[in-house]
XYZ file of N, CA and C in Angstrom:
678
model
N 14.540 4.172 0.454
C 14.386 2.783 0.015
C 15.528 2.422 -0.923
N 16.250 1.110 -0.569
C 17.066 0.736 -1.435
C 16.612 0.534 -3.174
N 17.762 0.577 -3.850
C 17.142 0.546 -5.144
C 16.813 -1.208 -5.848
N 17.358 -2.092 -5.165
C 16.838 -3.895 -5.007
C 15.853 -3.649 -4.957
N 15.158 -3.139 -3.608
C 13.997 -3.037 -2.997
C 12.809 -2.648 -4.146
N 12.937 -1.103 -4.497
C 12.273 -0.899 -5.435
C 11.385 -1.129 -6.207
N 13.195 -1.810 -6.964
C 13.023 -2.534 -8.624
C 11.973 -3.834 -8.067
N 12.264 -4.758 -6.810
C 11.711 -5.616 -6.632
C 9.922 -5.573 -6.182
N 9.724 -4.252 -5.793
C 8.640 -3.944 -5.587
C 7.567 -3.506 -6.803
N 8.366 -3.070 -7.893
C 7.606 -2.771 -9.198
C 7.750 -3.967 -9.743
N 8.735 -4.983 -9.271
C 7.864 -6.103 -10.597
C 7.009 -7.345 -10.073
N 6.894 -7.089 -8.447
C 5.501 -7.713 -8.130
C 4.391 -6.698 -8.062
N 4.384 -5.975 -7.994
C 3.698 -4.735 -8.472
C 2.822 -5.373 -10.062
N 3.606 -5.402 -10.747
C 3.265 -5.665 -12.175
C 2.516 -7.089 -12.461
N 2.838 -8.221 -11.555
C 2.541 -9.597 -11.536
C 0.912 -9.564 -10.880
N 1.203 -8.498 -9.509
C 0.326 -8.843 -9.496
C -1.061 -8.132 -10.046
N -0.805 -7.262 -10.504
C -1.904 -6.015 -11.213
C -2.065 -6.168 -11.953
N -1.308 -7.342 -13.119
C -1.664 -8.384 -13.829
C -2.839 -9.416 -13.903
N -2.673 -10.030 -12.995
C -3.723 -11.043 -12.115
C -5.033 -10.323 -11.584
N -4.734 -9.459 -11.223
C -5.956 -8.533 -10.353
C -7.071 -7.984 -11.544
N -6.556 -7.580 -12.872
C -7.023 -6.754 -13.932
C -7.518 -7.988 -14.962
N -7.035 -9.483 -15.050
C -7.331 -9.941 -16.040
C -8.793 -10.473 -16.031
N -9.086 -10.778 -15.367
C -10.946 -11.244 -15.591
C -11.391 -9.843 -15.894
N -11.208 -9.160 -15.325
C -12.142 -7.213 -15.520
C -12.107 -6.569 -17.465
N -10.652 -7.365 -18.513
C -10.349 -6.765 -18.839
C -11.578 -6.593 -20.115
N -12.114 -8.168 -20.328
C -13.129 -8.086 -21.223
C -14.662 -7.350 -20.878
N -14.910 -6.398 -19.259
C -15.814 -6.050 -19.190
C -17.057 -6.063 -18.951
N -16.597 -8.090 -18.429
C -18.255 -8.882 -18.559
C -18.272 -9.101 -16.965
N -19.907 -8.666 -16.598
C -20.022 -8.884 -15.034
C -19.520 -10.895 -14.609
N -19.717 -11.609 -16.156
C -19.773 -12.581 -15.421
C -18.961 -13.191 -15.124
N -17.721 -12.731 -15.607
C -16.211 -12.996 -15.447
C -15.687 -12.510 -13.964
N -16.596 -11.510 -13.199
C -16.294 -11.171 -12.167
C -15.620 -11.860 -10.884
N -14.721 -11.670 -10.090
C -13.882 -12.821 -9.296
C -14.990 -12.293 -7.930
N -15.652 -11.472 -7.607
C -16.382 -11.156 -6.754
C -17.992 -10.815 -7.410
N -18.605 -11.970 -5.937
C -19.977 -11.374 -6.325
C -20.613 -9.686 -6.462
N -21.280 -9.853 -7.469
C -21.910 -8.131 -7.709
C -23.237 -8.474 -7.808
N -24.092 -7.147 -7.023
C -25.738 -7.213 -7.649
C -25.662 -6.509 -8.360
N -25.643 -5.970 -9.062
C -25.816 -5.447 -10.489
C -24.472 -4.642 -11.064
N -24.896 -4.134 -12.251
C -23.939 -3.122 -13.105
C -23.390 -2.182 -12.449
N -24.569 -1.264 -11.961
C -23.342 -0.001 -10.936
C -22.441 -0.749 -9.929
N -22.851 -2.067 -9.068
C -21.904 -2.074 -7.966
C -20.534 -2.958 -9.471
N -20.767 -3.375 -10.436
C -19.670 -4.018 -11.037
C -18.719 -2.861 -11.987
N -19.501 -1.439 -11.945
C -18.664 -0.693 -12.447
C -18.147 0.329 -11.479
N -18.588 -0.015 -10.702
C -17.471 0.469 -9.296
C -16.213 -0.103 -9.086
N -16.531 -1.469 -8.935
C -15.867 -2.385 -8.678
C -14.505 -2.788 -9.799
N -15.046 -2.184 -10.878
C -13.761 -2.619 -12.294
C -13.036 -1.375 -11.888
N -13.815 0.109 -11.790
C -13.033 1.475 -11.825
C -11.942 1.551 -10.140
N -12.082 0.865 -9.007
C -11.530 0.439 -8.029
C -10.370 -0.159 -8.391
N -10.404 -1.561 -9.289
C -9.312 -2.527 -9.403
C -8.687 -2.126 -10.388
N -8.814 -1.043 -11.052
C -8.279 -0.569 -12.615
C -7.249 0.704 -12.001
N -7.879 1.470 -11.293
C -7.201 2.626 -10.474
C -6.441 2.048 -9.446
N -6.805 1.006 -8.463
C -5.748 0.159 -7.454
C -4.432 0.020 -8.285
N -4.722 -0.660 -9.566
C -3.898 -1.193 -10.236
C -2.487 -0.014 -10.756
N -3.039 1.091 -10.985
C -2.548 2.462 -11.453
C -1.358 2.458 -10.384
N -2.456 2.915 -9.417
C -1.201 2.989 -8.440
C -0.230 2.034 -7.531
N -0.621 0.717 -7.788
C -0.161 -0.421 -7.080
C 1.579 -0.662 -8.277
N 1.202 -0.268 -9.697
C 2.579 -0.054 -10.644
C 3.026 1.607 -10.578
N 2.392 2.446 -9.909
C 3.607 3.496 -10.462
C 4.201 4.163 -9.061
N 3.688 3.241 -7.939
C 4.040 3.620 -6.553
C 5.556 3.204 -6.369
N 5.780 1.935 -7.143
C 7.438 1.603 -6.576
C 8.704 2.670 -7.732
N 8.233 3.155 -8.690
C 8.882 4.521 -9.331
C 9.207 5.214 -8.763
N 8.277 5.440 -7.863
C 8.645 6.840 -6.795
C 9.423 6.786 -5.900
N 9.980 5.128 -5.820
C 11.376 5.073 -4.727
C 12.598 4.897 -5.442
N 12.593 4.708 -7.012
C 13.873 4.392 -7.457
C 14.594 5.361 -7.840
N 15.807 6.008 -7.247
C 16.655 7.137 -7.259
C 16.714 7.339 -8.576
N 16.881 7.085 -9.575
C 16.993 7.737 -11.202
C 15.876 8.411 -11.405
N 14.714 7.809 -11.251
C 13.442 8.247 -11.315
C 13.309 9.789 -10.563
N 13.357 9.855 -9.631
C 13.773 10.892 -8.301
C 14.582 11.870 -8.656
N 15.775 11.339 -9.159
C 16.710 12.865 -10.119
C 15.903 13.137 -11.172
N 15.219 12.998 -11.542
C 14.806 13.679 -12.691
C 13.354 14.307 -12.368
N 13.643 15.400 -11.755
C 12.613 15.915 -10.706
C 10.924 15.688 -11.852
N 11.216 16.511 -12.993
C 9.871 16.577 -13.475
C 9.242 15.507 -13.651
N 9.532 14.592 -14.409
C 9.133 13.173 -14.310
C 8.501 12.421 -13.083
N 9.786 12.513 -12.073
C 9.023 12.166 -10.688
C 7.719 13.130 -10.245
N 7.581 14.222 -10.426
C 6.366 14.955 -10.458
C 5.224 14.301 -10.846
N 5.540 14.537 -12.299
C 4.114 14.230 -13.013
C 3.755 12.405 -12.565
N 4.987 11.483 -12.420
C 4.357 10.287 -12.136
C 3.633 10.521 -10.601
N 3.869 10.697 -9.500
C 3.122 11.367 -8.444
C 1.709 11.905 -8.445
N 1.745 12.997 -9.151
C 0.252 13.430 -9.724
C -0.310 12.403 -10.488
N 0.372 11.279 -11.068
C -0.409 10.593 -11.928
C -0.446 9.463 -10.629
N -0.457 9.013 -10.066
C -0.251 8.178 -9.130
C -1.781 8.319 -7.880
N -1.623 10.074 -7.229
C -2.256 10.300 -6.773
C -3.634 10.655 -7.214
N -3.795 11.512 -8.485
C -5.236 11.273 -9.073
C -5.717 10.506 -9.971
N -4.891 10.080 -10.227
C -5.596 8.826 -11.357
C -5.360 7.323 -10.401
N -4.871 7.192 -9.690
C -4.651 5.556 -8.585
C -5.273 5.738 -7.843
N -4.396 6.533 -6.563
C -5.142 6.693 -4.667
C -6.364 6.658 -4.697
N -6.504 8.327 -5.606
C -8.140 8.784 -5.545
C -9.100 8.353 -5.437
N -9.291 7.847 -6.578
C -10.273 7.377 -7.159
C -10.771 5.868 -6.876
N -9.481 5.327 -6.509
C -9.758 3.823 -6.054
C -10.321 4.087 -4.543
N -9.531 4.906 -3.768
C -10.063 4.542 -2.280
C -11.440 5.168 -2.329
N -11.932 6.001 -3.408
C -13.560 6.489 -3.131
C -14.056 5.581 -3.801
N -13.352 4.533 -4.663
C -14.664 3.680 -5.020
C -14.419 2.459 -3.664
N -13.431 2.410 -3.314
C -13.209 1.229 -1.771
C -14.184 0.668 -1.040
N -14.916 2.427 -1.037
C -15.941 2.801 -0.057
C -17.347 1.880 0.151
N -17.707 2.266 -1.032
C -18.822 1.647 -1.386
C -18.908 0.103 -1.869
N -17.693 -0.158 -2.771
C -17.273 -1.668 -2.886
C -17.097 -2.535 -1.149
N -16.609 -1.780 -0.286
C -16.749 -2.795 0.905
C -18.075 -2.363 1.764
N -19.049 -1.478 1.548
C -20.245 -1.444 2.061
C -21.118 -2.727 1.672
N -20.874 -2.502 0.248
C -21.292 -3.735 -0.454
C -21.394 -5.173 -0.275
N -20.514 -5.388 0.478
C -19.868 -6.558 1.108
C -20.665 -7.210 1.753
N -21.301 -6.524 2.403
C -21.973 -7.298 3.709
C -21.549 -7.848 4.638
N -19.957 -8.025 4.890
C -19.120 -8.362 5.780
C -19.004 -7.406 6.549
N -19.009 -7.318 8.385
C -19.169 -5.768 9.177
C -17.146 -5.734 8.937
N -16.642 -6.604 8.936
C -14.914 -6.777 9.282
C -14.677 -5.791 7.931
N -14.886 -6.215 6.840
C -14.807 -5.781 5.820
C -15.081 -4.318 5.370
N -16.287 -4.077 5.819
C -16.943 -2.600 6.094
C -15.567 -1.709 6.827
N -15.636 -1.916 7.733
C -14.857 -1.121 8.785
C -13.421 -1.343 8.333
N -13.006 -2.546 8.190
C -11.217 -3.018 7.803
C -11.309 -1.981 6.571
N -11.699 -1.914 4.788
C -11.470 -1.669 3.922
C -11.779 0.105 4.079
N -13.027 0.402 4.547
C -13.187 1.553 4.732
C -12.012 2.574 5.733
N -11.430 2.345 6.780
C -10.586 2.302 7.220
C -9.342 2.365 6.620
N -8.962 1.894 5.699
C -7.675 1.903 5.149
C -8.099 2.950 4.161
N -9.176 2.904 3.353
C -9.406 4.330 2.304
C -9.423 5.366 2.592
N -9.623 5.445 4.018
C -9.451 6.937 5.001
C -8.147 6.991 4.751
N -7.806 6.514 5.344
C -6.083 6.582 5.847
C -5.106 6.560 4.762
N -5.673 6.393 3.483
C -5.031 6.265 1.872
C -5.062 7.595 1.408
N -6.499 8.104 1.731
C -6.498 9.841 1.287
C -5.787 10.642 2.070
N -5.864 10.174 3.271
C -5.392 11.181 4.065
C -3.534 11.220 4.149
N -3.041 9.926 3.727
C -1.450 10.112 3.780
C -1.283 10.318 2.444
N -1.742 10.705 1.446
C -1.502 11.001 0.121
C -2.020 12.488 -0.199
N -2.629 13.045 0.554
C -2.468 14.556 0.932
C -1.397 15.026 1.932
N -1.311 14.555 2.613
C 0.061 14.521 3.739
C 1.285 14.613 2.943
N 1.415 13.666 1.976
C 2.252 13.704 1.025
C 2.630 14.579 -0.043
N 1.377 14.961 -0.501
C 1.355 16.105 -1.500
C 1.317 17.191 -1.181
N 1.133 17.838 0.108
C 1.057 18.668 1.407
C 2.910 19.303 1.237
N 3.551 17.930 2.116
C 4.725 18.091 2.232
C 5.676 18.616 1.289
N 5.144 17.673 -0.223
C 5.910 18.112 -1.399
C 5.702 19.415 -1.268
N 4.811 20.483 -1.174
C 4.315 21.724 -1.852
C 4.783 22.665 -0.984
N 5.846 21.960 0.202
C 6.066 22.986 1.036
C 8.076 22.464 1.104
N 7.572 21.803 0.350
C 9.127 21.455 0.258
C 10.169 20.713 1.445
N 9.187 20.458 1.808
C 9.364 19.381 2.617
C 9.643 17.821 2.438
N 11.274 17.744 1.757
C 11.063 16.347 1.260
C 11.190 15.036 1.872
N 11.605 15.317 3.227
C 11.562 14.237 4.167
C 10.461 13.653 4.656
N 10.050 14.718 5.059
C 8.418 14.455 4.886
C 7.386 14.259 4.204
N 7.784 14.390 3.028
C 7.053 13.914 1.752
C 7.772 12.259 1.282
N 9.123 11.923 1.848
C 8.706 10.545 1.445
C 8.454 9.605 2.342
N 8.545 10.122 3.595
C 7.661 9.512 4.624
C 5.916 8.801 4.553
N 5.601 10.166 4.354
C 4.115 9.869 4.069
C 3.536 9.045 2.762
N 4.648 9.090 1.773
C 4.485 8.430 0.435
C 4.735 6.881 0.560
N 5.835 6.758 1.875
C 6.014 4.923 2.237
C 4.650 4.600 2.678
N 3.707 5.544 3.688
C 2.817 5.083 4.202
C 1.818 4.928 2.853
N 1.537 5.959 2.054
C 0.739 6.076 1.647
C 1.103 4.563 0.873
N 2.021 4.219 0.102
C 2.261 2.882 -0.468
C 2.011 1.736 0.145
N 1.824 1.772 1.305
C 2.099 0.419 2.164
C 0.619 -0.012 2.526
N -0.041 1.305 2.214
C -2.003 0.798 2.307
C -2.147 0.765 0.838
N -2.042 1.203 -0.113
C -2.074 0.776 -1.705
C -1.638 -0.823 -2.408
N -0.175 -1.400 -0.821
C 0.277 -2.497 -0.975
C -0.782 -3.220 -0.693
N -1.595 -3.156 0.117
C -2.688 -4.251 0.896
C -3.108 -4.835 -0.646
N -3.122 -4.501 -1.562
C -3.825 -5.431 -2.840
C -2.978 -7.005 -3.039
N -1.159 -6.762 -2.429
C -0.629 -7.809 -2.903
C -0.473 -8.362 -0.916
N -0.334 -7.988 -0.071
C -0.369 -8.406 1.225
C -1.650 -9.297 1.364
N -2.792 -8.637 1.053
C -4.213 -9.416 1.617
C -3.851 -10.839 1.093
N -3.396 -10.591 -0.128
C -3.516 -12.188 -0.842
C -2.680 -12.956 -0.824
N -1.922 -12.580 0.255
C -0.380 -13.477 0.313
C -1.141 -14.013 1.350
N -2.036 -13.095 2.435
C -1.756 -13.273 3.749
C -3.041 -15.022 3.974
N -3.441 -14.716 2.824
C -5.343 -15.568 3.196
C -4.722 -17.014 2.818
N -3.718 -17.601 1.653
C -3.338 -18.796 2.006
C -2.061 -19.130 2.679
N -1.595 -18.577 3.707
C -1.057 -18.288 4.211
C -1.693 -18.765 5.446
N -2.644 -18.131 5.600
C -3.681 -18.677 6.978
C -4.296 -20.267 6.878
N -4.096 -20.175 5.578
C -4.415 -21.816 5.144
C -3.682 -22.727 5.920
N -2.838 -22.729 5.528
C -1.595 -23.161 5.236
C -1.061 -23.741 7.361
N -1.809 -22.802 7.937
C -1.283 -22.639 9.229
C -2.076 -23.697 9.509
N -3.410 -23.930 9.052
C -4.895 -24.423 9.502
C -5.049 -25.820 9.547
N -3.615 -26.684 8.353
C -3.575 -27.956 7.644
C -2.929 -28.573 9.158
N -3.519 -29.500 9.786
C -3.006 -30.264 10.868
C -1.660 -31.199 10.850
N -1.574 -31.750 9.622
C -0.479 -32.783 9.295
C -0.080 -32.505 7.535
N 1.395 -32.624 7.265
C 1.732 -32.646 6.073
C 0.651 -33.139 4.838
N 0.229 -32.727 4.080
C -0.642 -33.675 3.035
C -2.120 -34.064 3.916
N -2.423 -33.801 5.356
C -3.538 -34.132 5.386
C -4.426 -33.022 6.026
N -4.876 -32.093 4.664
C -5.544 -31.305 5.006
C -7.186 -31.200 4.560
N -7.766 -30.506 4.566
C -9.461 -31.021 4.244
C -9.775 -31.065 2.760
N -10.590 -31.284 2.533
C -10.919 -31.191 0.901
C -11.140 -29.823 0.606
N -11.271 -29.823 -1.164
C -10.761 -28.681 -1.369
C -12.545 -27.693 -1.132
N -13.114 -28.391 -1.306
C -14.808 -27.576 -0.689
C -14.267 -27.034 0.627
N -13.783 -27.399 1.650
C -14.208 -26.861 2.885
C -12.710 -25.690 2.628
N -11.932 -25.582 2.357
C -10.728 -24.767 2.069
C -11.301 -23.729 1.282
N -11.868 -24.074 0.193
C -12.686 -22.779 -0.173
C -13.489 -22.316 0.376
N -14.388 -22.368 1.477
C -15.322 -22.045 2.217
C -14.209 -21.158 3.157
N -12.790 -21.588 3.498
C -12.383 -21.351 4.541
C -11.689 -19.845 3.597
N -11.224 -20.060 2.742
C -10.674 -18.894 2.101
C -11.503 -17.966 2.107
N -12.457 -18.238 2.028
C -13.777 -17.113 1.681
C -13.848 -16.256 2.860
N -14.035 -17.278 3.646
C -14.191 -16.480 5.445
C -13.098 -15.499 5.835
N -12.079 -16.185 5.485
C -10.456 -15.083 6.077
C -10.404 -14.269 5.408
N -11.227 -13.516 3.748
C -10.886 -12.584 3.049
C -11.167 -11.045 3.656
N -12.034 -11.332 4.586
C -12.393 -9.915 5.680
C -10.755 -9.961 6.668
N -10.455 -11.144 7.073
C -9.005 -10.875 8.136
C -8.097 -10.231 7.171
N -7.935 -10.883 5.757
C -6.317 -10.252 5.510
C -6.094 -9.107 4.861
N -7.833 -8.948 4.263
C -7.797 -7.504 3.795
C -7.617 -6.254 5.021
N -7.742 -6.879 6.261
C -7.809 -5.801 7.947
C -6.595 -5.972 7.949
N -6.013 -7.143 7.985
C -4.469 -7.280 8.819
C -3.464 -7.046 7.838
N -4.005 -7.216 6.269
C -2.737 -6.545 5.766
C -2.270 -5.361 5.667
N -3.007 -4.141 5.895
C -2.785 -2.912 5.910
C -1.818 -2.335 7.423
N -2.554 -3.127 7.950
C -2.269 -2.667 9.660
C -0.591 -3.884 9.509
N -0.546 -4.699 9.278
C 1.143 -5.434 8.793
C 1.792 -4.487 8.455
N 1.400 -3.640 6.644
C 2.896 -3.044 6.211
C 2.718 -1.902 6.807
N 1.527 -0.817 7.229
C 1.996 0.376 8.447
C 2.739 -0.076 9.058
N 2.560 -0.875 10.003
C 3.628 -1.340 10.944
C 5.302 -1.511 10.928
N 5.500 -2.438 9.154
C 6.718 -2.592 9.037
C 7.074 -1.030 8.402
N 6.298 -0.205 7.688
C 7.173 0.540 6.242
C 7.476 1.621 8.101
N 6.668 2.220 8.944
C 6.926 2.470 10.363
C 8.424 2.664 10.712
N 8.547 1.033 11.157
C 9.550 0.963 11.556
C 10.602 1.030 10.810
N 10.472 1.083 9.222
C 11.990 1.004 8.188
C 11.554 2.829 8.441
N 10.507 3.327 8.258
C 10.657 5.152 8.828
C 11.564 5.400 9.440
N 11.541 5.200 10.759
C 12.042 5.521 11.828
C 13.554 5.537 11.989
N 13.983 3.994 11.419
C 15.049 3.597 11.704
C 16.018 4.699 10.422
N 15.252 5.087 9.641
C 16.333 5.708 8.464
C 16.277 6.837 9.528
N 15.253 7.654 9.778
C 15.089 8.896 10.992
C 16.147 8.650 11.884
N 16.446 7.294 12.501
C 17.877 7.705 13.349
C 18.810 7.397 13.115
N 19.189 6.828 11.928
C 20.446 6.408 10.944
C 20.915 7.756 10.331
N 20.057 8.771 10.168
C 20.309 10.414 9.657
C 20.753 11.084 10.787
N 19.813 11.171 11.731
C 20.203 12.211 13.231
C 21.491 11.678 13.636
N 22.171 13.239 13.763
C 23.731 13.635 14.253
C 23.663 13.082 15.240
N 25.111 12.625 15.672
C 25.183 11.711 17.187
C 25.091 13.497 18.265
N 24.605 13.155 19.576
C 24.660 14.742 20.156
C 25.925 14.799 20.596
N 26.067 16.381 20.308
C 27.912 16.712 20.857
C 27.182 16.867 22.367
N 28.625 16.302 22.722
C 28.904 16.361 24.710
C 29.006 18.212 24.828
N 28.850 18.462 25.796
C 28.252 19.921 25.929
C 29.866 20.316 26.540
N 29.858 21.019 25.650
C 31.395 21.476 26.153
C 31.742 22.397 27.338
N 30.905 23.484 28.046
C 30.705 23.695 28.931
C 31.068 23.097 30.190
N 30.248 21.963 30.359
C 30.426 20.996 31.470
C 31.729 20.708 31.066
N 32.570 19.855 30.088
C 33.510 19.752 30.246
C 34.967 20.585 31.026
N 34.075 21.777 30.466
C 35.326 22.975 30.917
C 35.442 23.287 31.990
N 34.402 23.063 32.570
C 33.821 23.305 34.330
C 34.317 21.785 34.729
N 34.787 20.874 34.320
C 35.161 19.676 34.842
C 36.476 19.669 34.724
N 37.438 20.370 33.722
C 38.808 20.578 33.746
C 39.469 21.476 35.075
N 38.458 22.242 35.243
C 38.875 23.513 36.080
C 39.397 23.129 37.620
């Protein structure tokens, strides 16, 4: 990852884990931006967006080359990344989108918390075998489902936005909120399955921007001089 990229990724990173954390910070269910039935599902729900948040700021560190030379540092932010962020947020995910009562939601959010543990062991896997190509492979993925916190919410007025028939004449703001409400099961599904897709293809393409062009087999040549 370029180092623009990065830097630019930790400071929406920060904006938005900002925004995400500030109703939670005083502790009160009633400040809550999502409905809760009670205390346990709202202290799930704070320890989720508090740990999202962990790792949604110390995930773009782990691509900025200064950070990276200085092996120990990049270590310990990693371990701090993976058990104090991934962890703990995608096991509280679980139960926060059971909660839901949305089936899209169930399956979309649960779904991505699989796939959060599992490329963040992949990752920590790779590191331990020294495998560093493969360890920052799995660390784009693992970032790019940790990203879904700032994707979902780009993506839902966004869908708005598509929905408005004519410049300035779009519905009142009651039925737009009704409508936001509904798409929050789509963009929390489609944003995960978006940046797999793109961080994928920026994979790949560094994968054949590295691989040696193949030498012409010299053999045949020599058998073609003859």
């Amino acid at each position: 990852m370029r180092r623009p990229t990065a830097w630019l990724l930790l400071i929406v990173a920060i904006v938005f884990g900002a925004v995400l954390t500030y109703p939670y910070l005083s502790l009160d269910i009633d400040n809550s931006r999502l409905d809760v039935r009670d205390s346990l599902h709202y202290s799930v729900l704070v320890v989720h967006i508090f740990t999202a948040t962990v790792a949604l700021v110390l995930g773009p560190l782990q691509f900025i080359p200064k950070v990276r030379a200085r092996k120990r540092i990049h270590r310990t932010l990693g371990r701090v990344y993976l058990l104090a962020g991934v962890l703990p947020s995608a096991v509280a995910t679980i139960p926060v989108a059971m909660w839901s009562g949305r089936t899209l939601t169930q399956i979309g959010l649960t779904t991505a918390a699989v796939l959060w543990l599992i490329t963040g062991g992949l990752a920590y896997r790779a590191a331990r075998r020294r495998d560093f190509s493969a360890h920052r492979a799995w660390m784009m993925r693992n970032y790019a489902l940790t990203f879904l916190a700032v994707t979902s919410r780009i993506l839902i007025p966004v869908f708005l936005l598509l929905q408005i028939p004519v410049p300035f004449g779009g519905t009142d703001a009651g039925s737009n909120a009704d409508r936001a409400t509904s798409m929050i099961p789509i963009g929390q599904t489609l944003g995960w399955i978006i940046n797999l897709i793109v961080v994928e293809f920026l994979i790949r393409r560094a994968s054949a921007r590295r691989k040696p062009p193949s030498r012409p087999d010299l053999h045949a040549e020599d058998k073609a001089t003859r």
